GROMACS .gro file of C-alpha atoms in nm:
model
  383
    1MET     CA    1   3.227  -0.564   1.384
    2LEU     CA    2   3.322  -0.560   1.017
    3GLN     CA    3   3.300  -0.234   0.824
    4ILE     CA    4   3.279  -0.265   0.447
    5PRO     CA    5   3.268  -0.014   0.157
    6CYS     CA    6   2.944   0.165   0.072
    7TYR     CA    7   2.915   0.013  -0.276
    8VAL     CA    8   2.910  -0.334  -0.116
    9LEU     CA    9   2.652  -0.226   0.142
   10GLU     CA   10   2.423  -0.111  -0.138
   11LYS     CA   11   2.407  -0.470  -0.260
   12LEU     CA   12   2.284  -0.577   0.084
   13ARG     CA   13   1.952  -0.397   0.071
   14CYS     CA   14   1.603  -0.545   0.085
   15SER     CA   15   1.431  -0.544  -0.255
   16ALA     CA   16   1.098  -0.457  -0.089
   17CYS     CA   17   1.163  -0.181   0.167
   18GLY     CA   18   1.508  -0.065   0.059
   19GLY     CA   19   1.653  -0.112   0.407
   20TYR     CA   20   1.963  -0.315   0.488
   21LEU     CA   21   1.948  -0.693   0.522
   22ASN     CA   22   2.000  -0.695   0.897
   23THR     CA   23   1.675  -0.852   1.020
   24LYS     CA   24   1.643  -1.230   1.017
   25PRO     CA   25   1.529  -1.441   0.845
   26LEU     CA   26   1.704  -1.328   0.526
   27VAL     CA   27   1.550  -1.488   0.218
   28VAL     CA   28   1.585  -1.491  -0.161
   29ARG     CA   29   1.316  -1.565  -0.422
   30ALA     CA   30   1.442  -1.827  -0.666
   31GLU     CA   31   1.264  -1.703  -0.980
   32ASP     CA   32   1.422  -1.357  -0.988
   33GLN     CA   33   1.679  -1.357  -0.703
   34GLN     CA   34   1.486  -1.088  -0.516
   35GLN     CA   35   1.634  -1.062  -0.165
   36MET     CA   36   1.422  -0.964   0.133
   37CYS     CA   37   1.476  -0.878   0.498
   38GLY     CA   38   1.297  -1.061   0.777
   39LYS     CA   39   1.058  -0.775   0.851
   40CYS     CA   40   0.922  -0.769   0.496
   41PHE     CA   41   0.923  -1.147   0.469
   42GLU     CA   42   0.704  -1.182   0.779
   43SER     CA   43   0.449  -0.944   0.624
   44LEU     CA   44   0.405  -1.162   0.313
   45PRO     CA   45   0.094  -1.377   0.260
   46ALA     CA   46   0.149  -1.744   0.339
   47ASP     CA   47   0.128  -1.851  -0.026
   48GLU     CA   48   0.404  -1.603  -0.119
   49LYS     CA   49   0.644  -1.713   0.157
   50GLY     CA   50   0.683  -2.054  -0.005
   51LYS     CA   51   0.859  -1.894  -0.303
   52TYR     CA   52   1.152  -1.777  -0.088
   53ALA     CA   53   1.450  -1.975   0.041
   54ARG     CA   54   1.633  -1.884   0.363
   55GLN     CA   55   1.999  -1.783   0.329
   56PRO     CA   56   2.200  -1.892   0.638
   57GLY     CA   57   2.528  -1.775   0.483
   58LEU     CA   58   2.387  -1.427   0.427
   59GLU     CA   59   2.262  -1.418   0.787
   60ILE     CA   60   2.610  -1.503   0.919
   61LEU     CA   61   2.757  -1.224   0.708
   62ALA     CA   62   2.493  -0.979   0.835
   63ASP     CA   63   2.585  -1.064   1.196
   64ILE     CA   64   2.942  -0.942   1.152
   65ILE     CA   65   2.867  -0.629   0.948
   66GLN     CA   66   2.812  -0.292   1.113
   67PHE     CA   67   2.528  -0.150   0.906
   68PRO     CA   68   2.470   0.227   0.896
   69SER     CA   69   2.164   0.357   1.077
   70LYS     CA   70   1.863   0.427   0.861
   71TYR     CA   71   1.856   0.760   1.043
   72ASP     CA   72   2.208   0.853   0.932
   73SER     CA   73   2.067   1.140   0.727
   74GLN     CA   74   1.979   1.297   1.062
   75ASP     CA   75   2.335   1.253   1.194
   76CYS     CA   76   2.276   0.931   1.385
   77GLY     CA   77   2.607   0.745   1.415
   78TYR     CA   78   2.472   0.418   1.548
   79SER     CA   79   2.361   0.104   1.374
   80TYR     CA   80   2.001  -0.014   1.410
   81ARG     CA   81   1.931  -0.006   1.781
   82THR     CA   82   1.606   0.024   1.967
   83ASN     CA   83   1.746   0.293   2.197
   84CYS     CA   84   1.861   0.520   1.913
   85THR     CA   85   1.761   0.876   2.000
   86TYR     CA   86   1.685   0.944   1.634
   87ARG     CA   87   1.431   0.666   1.621
   88SER     CA   88   1.070   0.771   1.570
   89SER     CA   89   0.775   0.681   1.787
   90ASN     CA   90   0.513   0.467   1.622
   91THR     CA   91   0.162   0.604   1.598
   92PHE     CA   92  -0.100   0.398   1.776
   93LEU     CA   93  -0.458   0.496   1.704
   94GLY     CA   94  -0.633   0.203   1.865
   95ASP     CA   95  -0.855   0.187   2.172
   96GLY     CA   96  -0.694   0.362   2.466
   97SER     CA   97  -0.700   0.194   2.806
   98VAL     CA   98  -0.674   0.345   3.151
   99ASN     CA   99  -0.430   0.219   3.411
  100LYS     CA  100  -0.657   0.250   3.714
  101SER     CA  101  -0.390   0.153   3.965
  102SER     CA  102  -0.148   0.426   3.860
  103ARG     CA  103  -0.255   0.729   4.064
  104VAL     CA  104  -0.039   1.034   4.021
  105ASN     CA  105  -0.163   1.214   4.330
  106ASN     CA  106  -0.419   1.199   4.604
  107GLU     CA  107  -0.494   1.540   4.747
  108LEU     CA  108  -0.759   1.594   5.009
  109LEU     CA  109  -0.876   1.952   5.048
  110SER     CA  110  -1.114   2.107   5.297
  111GLU     CA  111  -1.318   2.399   5.172
  112SER     CA  112  -1.576   2.536   5.415
  113ASP     CA  113  -1.852   2.277   5.423
  114GLN     CA  114  -1.724   2.078   5.121
  115VAL     CA  115  -1.473   1.795   5.086
  116ARG     CA  116  -1.299   1.771   4.749
  117CYS     CA  117  -1.069   1.489   4.638
  118SER     CA  118  -0.857   1.530   4.324
  119LEU     CA  119  -0.748   1.205   4.156
  120ASN     CA  120  -0.535   1.203   3.840
  121TYR     CA  121  -0.490   0.886   3.636
  122GLU     CA  122  -0.233   0.808   3.369
  123ILE     CA  123  -0.324   0.659   3.033
  124LYS     CA  124  -0.111   0.352   2.962
  125ASP     CA  125   0.192   0.421   2.746
  126ARG     CA  126   0.159   0.383   2.366
  127THR     CA  127  -0.222   0.377   2.358
  128TYR     CA  128  -0.294   0.714   2.205
  129THR     CA  129  -0.650   0.773   2.108
  130ASN     CA  130  -0.864   1.062   1.991
  131GLU     CA  131  -1.180   0.908   2.134
  132PRO     CA  132  -1.247   0.966   2.506
  133GLN     CA  133  -1.249   0.649   2.714
  134THR     CA  134  -1.470   0.562   3.011
  135LEU     CA  135  -1.311   0.548   3.358
  136ASP     CA  136  -1.508   0.395   3.645
  137PHE     CA  137  -1.383   0.501   3.986
  138ALA     CA  138  -1.457   0.426   4.347
  139MET     CA  139  -1.325   0.614   4.652
  140ILE     CA  140  -1.353   0.560   5.023
  141LEU     CA  141  -1.278   0.855   5.251
  142LYS     CA  142  -1.212   0.769   5.614
  143GLY     CA  143  -1.120   0.992   5.904
  144ASN     CA  144  -1.212   1.143   6.238
  145ARG     CA  145  -1.207   1.474   6.412
  146ASP     CA  146  -0.826   1.474   6.442
  147ASN     CA  147  -0.763   1.485   6.068
  148ILE     CA  148  -1.040   1.734   5.998
  149LEU     CA  149  -1.266   1.491   5.807
  150SER     CA  150  -1.597   1.501   5.994
  151ILE     CA  151  -1.971   1.521   5.950
  152LYS     CA  152  -2.173   1.748   6.175
  153ASN     CA  153  -2.516   1.676   6.306
  154THR     CA  154  -2.711   1.993   6.243
  155SER     CA  155  -2.946   1.918   6.530
  156ASN     CA  156  -2.702   1.916   6.823
  157GLU     CA  157  -2.375   2.001   6.639
  158GLU     CA  158  -2.197   1.701   6.789
  159ALA     CA  159  -1.921   1.575   6.558
  160LEU     CA  160  -1.906   1.208   6.470
  161ASN     CA  161  -1.568   1.057   6.554
  162ASN     CA  162  -1.548   0.783   6.290
  163ILE     CA  163  -1.636   0.883   5.938
  164GLU     CA  164  -1.652   0.673   5.619
  165ILE     CA  165  -1.772   0.813   5.289
  166ASN     CA  166  -1.813   0.588   4.982
  167LEU     CA  167  -1.814   0.748   4.639
  168LYS     CA  168  -1.864   0.587   4.299
  169GLY     CA  169  -1.883   0.743   3.957
  170THR     CA  170  -1.789   0.740   3.590
  171LEU     CA  171  -1.564   0.984   3.405
  172ARG     CA  172  -1.489   1.039   3.038
  173VAL     CA  173  -1.115   1.079   2.988
  174SER     CA  174  -0.895   1.146   2.686
  175ASN     CA  175  -0.520   1.176   2.683
  176LYS     CA  176  -0.491   1.332   2.336
  177PRO     CA  177  -0.791   1.536   2.221
  178GLU     CA  178  -0.635   1.573   1.873
  179LEU     CA  179  -0.349   1.341   1.787
  180VAL     CA  180  -0.129   1.455   1.498
  181CYS     CA  181   0.098   1.184   1.362
  182SER     CA  182   0.350   1.435   1.231
  183ASN     CA  183   0.427   1.547   1.585
  184ILE     CA  184   0.567   1.208   1.683
  185ALA     CA  185   0.730   1.095   1.359
  186ILE     CA  186   1.073   1.199   1.236
  187LYS     CA  187   1.088   1.397   0.913
  188PRO     CA  188   1.094   1.332   0.627
  189ILE     CA  189   0.823   1.076   0.692
  190GLN     CA  190   0.852   0.753   0.497
  191TYR     CA  191   0.578   0.505   0.577
  192THR     CA  192   0.790   0.204   0.490
  193ASN     CA  193   1.070   0.296   0.731
  194LEU     CA  194   0.974   0.553   0.992
  195HIS     CA  195   0.599   0.591   1.030
  196GLU     CA  196   0.377   0.299   1.128
  197TYR     CA  197   0.077   0.400   0.919
  198ASN     CA  198  -0.269   0.327   1.053
  199ARG     CA  199  -0.591   0.328   0.851
  200ARG     CA  200  -0.757   0.545   1.116
  201CYS     CA  201  -0.519   0.831   1.039
  202TYR     CA  202  -0.811   1.018   0.885
  203ARG     CA  203  -0.899   1.132   1.237
  204CYS     CA  204  -0.588   1.349   1.249
  205THR     CA  205  -0.601   1.723   1.216
  206GLU     CA  206  -0.647   1.833   0.857
  207GLY     CA  207  -0.306   1.889   0.704
  208CYS     CA  208  -0.127   1.635   0.924
  209GLY     CA  209   0.227   1.607   0.793
  210ALA     CA  210   0.233   1.230   0.837
  211CYS     CA  211  -0.090   1.163   0.653
  212ASN     CA  212  -0.082   1.381   0.348
  213PRO     CA  213   0.251   1.553   0.279
  214THR     CA  214   0.359   1.567  -0.084
  215ASP     CA  215   0.654   1.335  -0.025
  216SER     CA  216   0.485   1.068   0.190
  217LYS     CA  217   0.443   0.748  -0.009
  218SER     CA  218   0.384   0.382   0.062
  219LEU     CA  219   0.463   0.065  -0.131
  220CYS     CA  220   0.201  -0.097  -0.351
  221LYS     CA  221   0.023  -0.396  -0.196
  222ASN     CA  222   0.186  -0.607  -0.470
  223PHE     CA  223   0.544  -0.520  -0.367
  224SER     CA  224   0.610  -0.885  -0.278
  225ARG     CA  225   0.515  -0.985  -0.635
  226GLY     CA  226   0.757  -0.741  -0.796
  227CYS     CA  227   0.584  -0.401  -0.809
  228LYS     CA  228   0.828  -0.120  -0.720
  229GLU     CA  229   0.577   0.166  -0.729
  230LYS     CA  230   0.553   0.398  -0.427
  231VAL     CA  231   0.231   0.598  -0.424
  232GLN     CA  232   0.059   0.854  -0.205
  233PHE     CA  233  -0.232   0.729   0.004
  234ASP     CA  234  -0.489   0.908  -0.213
  235ASP     CA  235  -0.348   0.743  -0.526
  236ALA     CA  236  -0.298   0.396  -0.378
  237ARG     CA  237  -0.636   0.251  -0.472
  238ARG     CA  238  -0.620   0.391  -0.824
  239HIS     CA  239  -0.277   0.240  -0.878
  240GLU     CA  240  -0.361  -0.095  -0.718
  241ALA     CA  241  -0.673  -0.132  -0.935
  242LYS     CA  242  -0.456  -0.107  -1.248
  243CYS     CA  243  -0.132  -0.256  -1.117
  244GLU     CA  244   0.025  -0.497  -1.365
  245TYR     CA  245   0.117  -0.725  -1.072
  246ASN     CA  246  -0.246  -0.808  -0.993
  247ASN     CA  247  -0.383  -1.145  -1.104
  248TYR     CA  248  -0.477  -1.162  -1.472
  249LYS     CA  249  -0.594  -1.447  -1.693
  250CYS     CA  250  -0.377  -1.549  -1.987
  251ILE     CA  251  -0.462  -1.335  -2.291
  252LEU     CA  252  -0.531  -1.646  -2.501
  253ASP     CA  253  -0.896  -1.746  -2.466
  254SER     CA  254  -0.809  -2.116  -2.467
  255CYS     CA  255  -0.570  -2.088  -2.168
  256ASN     CA  256  -0.678  -2.051  -1.803
  257VAL     CA  257  -0.341  -1.964  -1.646
  258ILE     CA  258  -0.374  -1.676  -1.396
  259THR     CA  259  -0.070  -1.470  -1.296
  260THR     CA  260   0.079  -1.118  -1.322
  261LEU     CA  261   0.109  -0.941  -1.658
  262PRO     CA  262   0.492  -0.970  -1.668
  263ASN     CA  263   0.457  -1.343  -1.603
  264ILE     CA  264   0.187  -1.375  -1.870
  265LYS     CA  265   0.428  -1.220  -2.117
  266GLN     CA  266   0.688  -1.489  -2.042
  267HIS     CA  267   0.420  -1.759  -2.027
  268ILE     CA  268   0.302  -1.678  -2.383
  269LYS     CA  269   0.657  -1.690  -2.517
  270THR     CA  270   0.734  -2.020  -2.343
  271ASP     CA  271   0.406  -2.214  -2.362
  272HIS     CA  272   0.230  -2.063  -2.668
  273PRO     CA  273   0.507  -1.958  -2.909
  274HIS     CA  274   0.305  -2.061  -3.216
  275SER     CA  275   0.023  -1.823  -3.120
  276ILE     CA  276   0.242  -1.515  -3.167
  277LEU     CA  277   0.237  -1.331  -3.500
  278SER     CA  278   0.499  -1.085  -3.622
  279SER     CA  279   0.461  -0.709  -3.572
  280GLU     CA  280   0.335  -0.675  -3.931
  281VAL     CA  281   0.031  -0.890  -4.006
  282SER     CA  282  -0.137  -0.927  -4.346
  283LYS     CA  283  -0.464  -1.121  -4.343
  284ILE     CA  284  -0.828  -1.117  -4.449
  285PHE     CA  285  -1.095  -1.048  -4.188
  286GLY     CA  286  -1.456  -1.151  -4.244
  287ALA     CA  287  -1.787  -1.138  -4.058
  288LYS     CA  288  -1.655  -1.297  -3.735
  289ASP     CA  289  -1.484  -1.121  -3.447
  290GLU     CA  290  -1.119  -1.218  -3.404
  291THR     CA  291  -0.832  -1.173  -3.160
  292PHE     CA  292  -0.463  -1.240  -3.217
  293VAL     CA  293  -0.127  -1.171  -3.048
  294THR     CA  294   0.167  -0.988  -3.206
  295TYR     CA  295   0.523  -0.938  -3.089
  296SER     CA  296   0.725  -0.618  -3.132
  297ASN     CA  297   1.021  -0.455  -2.952
  298ASP     CA  298   1.025  -0.727  -2.686
  299ASN     CA  299   0.658  -0.661  -2.601
  300LEU     CA  300   0.338  -0.853  -2.661
  301PHE     CA  301   0.022  -0.689  -2.795
  302LYS     CA  302  -0.328  -0.836  -2.799
  303CYS     CA  303  -0.516  -0.720  -3.108
  304PHE     CA  304  -0.895  -0.718  -3.153
  305TYR     CA  305  -1.113  -0.712  -3.465
  306TYR     CA  306  -1.489  -0.657  -3.434
  307TYR     CA  307  -1.746  -0.686  -3.711
  308TYR     CA  308  -2.061  -0.471  -3.689
  309LYS     CA  309  -2.352  -0.416  -3.926
  310THR     CA  310  -2.231  -0.079  -4.055
  311PHE     CA  311  -1.858  -0.076  -3.972
  312VAL     CA  312  -1.558  -0.280  -3.860
  313GLU     CA  313  -1.324  -0.191  -3.573
  314PHE     CA  314  -0.967  -0.264  -3.459
  315TYR     CA  315  -0.788  -0.187  -3.133
  316VAL     CA  316  -0.467  -0.297  -2.963
  317VAL     CA  317  -0.371  -0.353  -2.599
  318LEU     CA  318  -0.016  -0.377  -2.465
  319VAL     CA  319   0.042  -0.669  -2.228
  320GLY     CA  320   0.223  -0.464  -1.963
  321SER     CA  321   0.238  -0.126  -1.791
  322GLY     CA  322   0.070   0.196  -1.899
  323GLU     CA  323   0.405   0.374  -1.929
  324GLU     CA  324   0.514   0.129  -2.198
  325ALA     CA  325   0.181   0.146  -2.380
  326SER     CA  326   0.214   0.520  -2.437
  327LYS     CA  327   0.527   0.457  -2.646
  328TYR     CA  328   0.346   0.257  -2.914
  329SER     CA  329   0.094   0.319  -3.189
  330TYR     CA  330  -0.058   0.086  -3.446
  331GLU     CA  331  -0.154   0.135  -3.809
  332VAL     CA  332  -0.430  -0.044  -3.999
  333MET     CA  333  -0.415  -0.036  -4.380
  334VAL     CA  334  -0.716  -0.171  -4.573
  335ASP     CA  335  -0.653  -0.276  -4.933
  336LEU     CA  336  -0.946  -0.171  -5.153
  337GLY     CA  337  -0.794  -0.309  -5.472
  338ASP     CA  338  -0.751   0.024  -5.642
  339GLY     CA  339  -0.616   0.202  -5.333
  340VAL     CA  340  -0.540   0.181  -4.962
  341VAL     CA  341  -0.724   0.339  -4.667
  342SER     CA  342  -0.492   0.386  -4.367
  343LYS     CA  343  -0.564   0.488  -4.005
  344LYS     CA  344  -0.350   0.510  -3.687
  345SER     CA  345  -0.418   0.514  -3.314
  346LYS     CA  346  -0.238   0.485  -2.981
  347CYS     CA  347  -0.209   0.148  -2.808
  348SER     CA  348  -0.426   0.104  -2.500
  349THR     CA  349  -0.322  -0.013  -2.155
  350TRP     CA  350  -0.476  -0.317  -1.995
  351ASN     CA  351  -0.735  -0.119  -1.795
  352ASP     CA  352  -0.816   0.159  -2.041
  353ALA     CA  353  -1.158   0.223  -2.190
  354MET     CA  354  -1.014   0.058  -2.499
  355LEU     CA  355  -1.296   0.131  -2.739
  356GLU     CA  356  -1.214   0.502  -2.716
  357LYS     CA  357  -0.880   0.432  -2.887
  358GLY     CA  358  -1.008   0.201  -3.155
  359VAL     CA  359  -0.976   0.242  -3.533
  360THR     CA  360  -1.304   0.213  -3.724
  361PHE     CA  361  -1.388   0.182  -4.095
  362ASP     CA  362  -1.743   0.248  -4.218
  363LYS     CA  363  -1.861   0.009  -4.486
  364LYS     CA  364  -1.901   0.313  -4.709
  365GLU     CA  365  -1.527   0.367  -4.679
  366LEU     CA  366  -1.478   0.005  -4.781
  367LEU     CA  367  -1.708   0.056  -5.083
  368VAL     CA  368  -1.961  -0.210  -4.979
  369ASP     CA  369  -2.332  -0.199  -4.892
  370ASN     CA  370  -2.438  -0.234  -4.528
  371ASP     CA  371  -2.637  -0.551  -4.595
  372LYS     CA  372  -2.340  -0.733  -4.744
  373ILE     CA  373  -2.084  -0.933  -4.550
  374VAL     CA  374  -1.753  -0.762  -4.602
  375GLU     CA  375  -1.411  -0.920  -4.629
  376VAL     CA  376  -1.132  -0.682  -4.535
  377LYS     CA  377  -0.779  -0.737  -4.661
  378VAL     CA  378  -0.568  -0.571  -4.393
  379LYS     CA  379  -0.204  -0.499  -4.329
  380PHE     CA  380  -0.161  -0.441  -3.959
  381ARG     CA  381   0.157  -0.321  -3.783
  382ILE     CA  382   0.290  -0.182  -3.453
  383VAL     CA  383   0.482   0.144  -3.494
   0.00000   0.00000   0.00000
């Protein structure tokens, strides 16, 4: 096996899970050169798989490299092997099944006038469940006077030589009355590498270390589309609802392209360059609502103007993530002829309640009557 320096190994990691590229097929996405291991590739939707190309040369290289174990932080010295003692057990919370042919012991006891038979059954390996399962059983007890099993006739007390007793019944069995994932997963628990997370984990004991520790996070559902966020289970739905790698329609009303927000940004620059205005816009707004796109600091902003009976309103949305939006503000300056009225506000994110961050001007501020159509001469800029 070939051992290579750590800085080279770091370049051989999967863009999705962060593990080494040691599971075939190894693929690369053409549009952004994102490399992915076979495990993550197999989990992709069918329409996403078509964007990746297999890399035979990379697979040959991976075959001759001795990759470090992903459990090396726990002193494992082996490469990825199924028999690694540091490997965690996966959590299975599906329907348990009983192996009826696997009897651990058969013990026949005689107690005064009673016969008791104790039968223990094993639950099949790797079928942990918190819900008791039904076990149907049937037993036949045979014997004669020589091996103690007998039935006495109370009338004449003569023992019957050949005895056969048939018993049938149903039991409720459970191998784990309260399964706790943290007991069978190696710490620290990382869903993407060590803990096979199951949606039924809510049945675990409250405070289960695998289900709700502060450092347990999972990848966003859009990881295959470029999202690098790792979120706690409780925050996953909130993040995924606002994730910039969801499907969005092009911000231009006349275009029906649907893709992620980062792709929309590039799409506007490439396919609609003449629709982009500079970061400082000077124009006259009238009695019709308007939208326009501005460009500033390598970001696109969609700007809205609304005309109402008693006031006009402006607000701005960043085409991108919420973290970027918090860095920008916008200023609206209305020219009244003999002076300027100026107001500022923070830019909104794509999923914000945007009207809360809007800038409004009453018609009284603009020195016009409510029943008149107003024309507003505005200088608009991103700051």
